Short mmCIF file of C-alpha atoms in Angstrom, two decimals:
data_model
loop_
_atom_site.label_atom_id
_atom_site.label_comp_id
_atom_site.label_asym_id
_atom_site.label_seq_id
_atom_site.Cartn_x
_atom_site.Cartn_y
_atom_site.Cartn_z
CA UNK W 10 29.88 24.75 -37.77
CA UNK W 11 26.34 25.63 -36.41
CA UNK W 12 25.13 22.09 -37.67
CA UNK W 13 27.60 20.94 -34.80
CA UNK W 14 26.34 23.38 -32.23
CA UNK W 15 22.69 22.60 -32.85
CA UNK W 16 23.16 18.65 -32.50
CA UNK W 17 25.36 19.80 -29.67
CA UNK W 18 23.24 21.52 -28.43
CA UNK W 19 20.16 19.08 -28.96
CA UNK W 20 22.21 16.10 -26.99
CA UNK W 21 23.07 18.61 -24.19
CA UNK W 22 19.21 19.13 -23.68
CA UNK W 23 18.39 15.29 -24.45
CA UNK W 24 20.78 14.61 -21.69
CA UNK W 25 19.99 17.03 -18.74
CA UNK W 26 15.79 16.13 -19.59
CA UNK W 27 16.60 12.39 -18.99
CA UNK W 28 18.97 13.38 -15.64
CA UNK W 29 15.98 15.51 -14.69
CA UNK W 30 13.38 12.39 -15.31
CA UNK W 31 15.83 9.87 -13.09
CA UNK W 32 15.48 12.81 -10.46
CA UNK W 33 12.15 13.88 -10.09
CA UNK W 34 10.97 10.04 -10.52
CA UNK W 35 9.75 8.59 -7.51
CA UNK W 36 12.33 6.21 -6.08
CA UNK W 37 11.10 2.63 -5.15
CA UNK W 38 11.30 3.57 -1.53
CA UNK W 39 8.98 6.39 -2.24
CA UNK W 40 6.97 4.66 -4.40
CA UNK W 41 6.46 1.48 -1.63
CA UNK W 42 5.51 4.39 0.85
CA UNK W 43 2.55 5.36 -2.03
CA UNK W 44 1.29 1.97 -2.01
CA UNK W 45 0.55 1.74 1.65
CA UNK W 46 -1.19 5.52 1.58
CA UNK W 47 -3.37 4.26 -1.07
CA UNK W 48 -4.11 0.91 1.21
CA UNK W 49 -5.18 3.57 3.66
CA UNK W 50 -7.07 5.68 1.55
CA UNK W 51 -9.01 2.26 0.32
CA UNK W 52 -9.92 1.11 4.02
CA UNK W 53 -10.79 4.64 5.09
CA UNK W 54 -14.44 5.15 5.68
CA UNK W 55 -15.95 8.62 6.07
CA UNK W 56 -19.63 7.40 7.50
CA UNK W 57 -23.14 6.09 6.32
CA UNK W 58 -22.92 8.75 3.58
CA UNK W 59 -20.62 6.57 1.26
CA UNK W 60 -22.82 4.64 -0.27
CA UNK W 61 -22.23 1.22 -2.32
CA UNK W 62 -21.13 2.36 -5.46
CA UNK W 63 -18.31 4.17 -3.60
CA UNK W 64 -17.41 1.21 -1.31
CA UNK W 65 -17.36 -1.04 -4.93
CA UNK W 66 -15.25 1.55 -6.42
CA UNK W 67 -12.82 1.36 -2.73
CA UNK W 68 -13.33 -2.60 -2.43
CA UNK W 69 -11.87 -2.71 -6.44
CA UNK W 70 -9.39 -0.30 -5.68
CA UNK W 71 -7.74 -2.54 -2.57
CA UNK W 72 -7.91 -5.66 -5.05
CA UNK W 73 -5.34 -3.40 -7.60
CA UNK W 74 -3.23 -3.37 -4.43
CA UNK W 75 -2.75 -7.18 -4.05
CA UNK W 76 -1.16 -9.65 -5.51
CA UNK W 77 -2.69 -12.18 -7.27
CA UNK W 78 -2.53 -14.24 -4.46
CA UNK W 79 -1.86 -12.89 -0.88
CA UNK W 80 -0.32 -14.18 1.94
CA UNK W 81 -2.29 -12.84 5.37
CA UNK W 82 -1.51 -13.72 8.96
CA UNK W 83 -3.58 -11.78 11.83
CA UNK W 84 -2.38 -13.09 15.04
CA UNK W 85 -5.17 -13.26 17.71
CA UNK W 86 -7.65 -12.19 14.57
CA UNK W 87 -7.94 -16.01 13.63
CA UNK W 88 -7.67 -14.75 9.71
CA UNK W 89 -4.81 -16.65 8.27
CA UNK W 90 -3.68 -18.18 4.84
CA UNK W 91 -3.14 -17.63 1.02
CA UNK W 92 -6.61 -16.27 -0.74
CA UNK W 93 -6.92 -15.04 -4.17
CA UNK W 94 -7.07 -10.93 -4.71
CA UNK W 95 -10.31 -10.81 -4.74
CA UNK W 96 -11.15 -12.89 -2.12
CA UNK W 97 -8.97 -10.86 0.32
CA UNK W 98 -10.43 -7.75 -1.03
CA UNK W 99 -14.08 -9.20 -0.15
CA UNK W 100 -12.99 -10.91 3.34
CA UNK W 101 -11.76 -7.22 4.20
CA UNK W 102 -14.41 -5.08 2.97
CA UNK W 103 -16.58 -7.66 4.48
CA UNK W 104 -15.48 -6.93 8.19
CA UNK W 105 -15.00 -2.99 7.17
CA UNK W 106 -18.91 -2.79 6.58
CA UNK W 107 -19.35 -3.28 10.27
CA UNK W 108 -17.68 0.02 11.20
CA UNK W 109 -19.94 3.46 10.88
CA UNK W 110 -16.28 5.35 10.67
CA UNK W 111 -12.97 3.86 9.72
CA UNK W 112 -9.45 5.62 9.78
CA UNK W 113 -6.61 3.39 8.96
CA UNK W 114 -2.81 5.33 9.58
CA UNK W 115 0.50 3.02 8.90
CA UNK W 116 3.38 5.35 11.15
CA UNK W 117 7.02 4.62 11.62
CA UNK W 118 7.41 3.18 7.96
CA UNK W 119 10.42 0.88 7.46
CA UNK W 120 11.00 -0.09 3.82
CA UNK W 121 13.21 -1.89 2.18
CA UNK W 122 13.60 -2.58 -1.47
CA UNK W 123 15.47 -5.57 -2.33
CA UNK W 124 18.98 -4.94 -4.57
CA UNK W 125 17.09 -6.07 -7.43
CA UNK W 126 14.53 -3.75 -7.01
CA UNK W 127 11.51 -6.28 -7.55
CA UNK W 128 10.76 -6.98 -4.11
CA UNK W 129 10.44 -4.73 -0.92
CA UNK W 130 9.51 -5.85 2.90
CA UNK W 131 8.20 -3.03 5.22
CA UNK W 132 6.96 -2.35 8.41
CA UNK W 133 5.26 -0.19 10.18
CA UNK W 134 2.73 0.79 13.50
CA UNK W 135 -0.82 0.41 11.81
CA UNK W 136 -3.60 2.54 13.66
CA UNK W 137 -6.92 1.54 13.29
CA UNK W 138 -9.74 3.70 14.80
CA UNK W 139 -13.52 4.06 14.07
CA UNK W 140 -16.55 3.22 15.56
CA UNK W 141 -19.82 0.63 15.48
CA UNK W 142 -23.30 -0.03 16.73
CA UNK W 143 -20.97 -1.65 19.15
CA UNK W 144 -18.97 1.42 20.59
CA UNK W 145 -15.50 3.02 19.47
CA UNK W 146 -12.18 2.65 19.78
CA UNK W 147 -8.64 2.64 18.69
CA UNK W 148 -5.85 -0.03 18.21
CA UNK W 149 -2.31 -0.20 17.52
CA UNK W 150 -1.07 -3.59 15.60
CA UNK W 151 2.70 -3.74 13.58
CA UNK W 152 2.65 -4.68 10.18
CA UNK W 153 5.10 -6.95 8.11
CA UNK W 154 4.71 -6.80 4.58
CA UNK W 155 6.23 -7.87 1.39
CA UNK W 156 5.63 -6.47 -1.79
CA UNK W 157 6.73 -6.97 -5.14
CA UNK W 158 6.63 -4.77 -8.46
CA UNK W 159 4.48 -5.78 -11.14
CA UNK W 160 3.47 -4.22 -14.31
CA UNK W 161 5.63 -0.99 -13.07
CA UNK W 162 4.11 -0.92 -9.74
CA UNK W 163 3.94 -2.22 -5.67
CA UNK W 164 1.51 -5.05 -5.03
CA UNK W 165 0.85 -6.48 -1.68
CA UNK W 166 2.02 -9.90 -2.01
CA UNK W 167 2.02 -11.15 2.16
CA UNK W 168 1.05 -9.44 5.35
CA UNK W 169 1.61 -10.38 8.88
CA UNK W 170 -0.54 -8.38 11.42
CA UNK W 171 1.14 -8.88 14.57
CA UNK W 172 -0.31 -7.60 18.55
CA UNK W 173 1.90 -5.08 20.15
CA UNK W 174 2.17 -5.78 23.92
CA UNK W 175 2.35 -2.54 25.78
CA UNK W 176 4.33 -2.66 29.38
#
């Protein structure tokens, strides 16, 4: 009798430990939403005190965010095509190094994870601000992107970059 109750007992807790891992794990949604935070947290740039070995460590950390090859259209930015991981990663830190400051914010996040749950699309206001030897500003651009899970995680495989006209 107490042999039953202990291997009762031992499925009960084997069962309400794997219900509690399906709840508490981060649901694709969430987990899309993680991936562009981290894209921000890559671009970022605090100031002059980062230094190179910090913007090689950021620069490799965008590349883990791509795909192996990425699709990127900027409209009006005259940066369009397929390029290789790191290539993009290079072409983007490239044209970050210009920028004393740099604060990248994606706002109004739309995701949507296809029913087979290897493919998402999203999009989403992205705010770029920071400033130059040329002056400062801020602008406002939507984003379209498409990612798809690899390895267990969200990759950047495409990005459109579109202009928002303001009336």
């Amino acid at each position: 009798m107490k042999v039953k109750h202990l291997v009762g007992g031992l499925a009960a807790v084997a069962l309400l430990g794997w219900g509690g891992c399906r709840l508490l794990r981060d649901s694709p949604e969430a987990q899309v939403r993680a991936a562009f935070a981290a894209l921000a947290e890559c671009l970022d740039k605090g100031g002059a005190d980062e230094g190179p070995l910090r913007t090689l460590a950021k620069r490799n950390d965008l590349a883990a965010l791509l795909d192996d090859t990425v699709s990127v259209t900027v409209r009006g930015g005259g940066w369009s095509g397929s390029r290789t991981r790191e290539d993009a990663a290079t072409r983007a830190f490239s044209a970050r190094q210009a920028a004393r400051t740099l604060r990248v914010r994606f706002d109004d996040l739309d995701v949507r994870v296809a029913p087979d749950g290897r493919s998402a699309s999203a999009t989403c206001d992205a705010t770029v601000a920071g400033d130059s030897a040329w002056g400062a500003g801020e602008e406002v651009r939507e984003v379209r992107a498409r990612l798809v899970r690899k390895g267990g995680r969200w990759v950047f495989s495409s990005a459109e970059v579109v202009p928002i006209v303001r009336k």
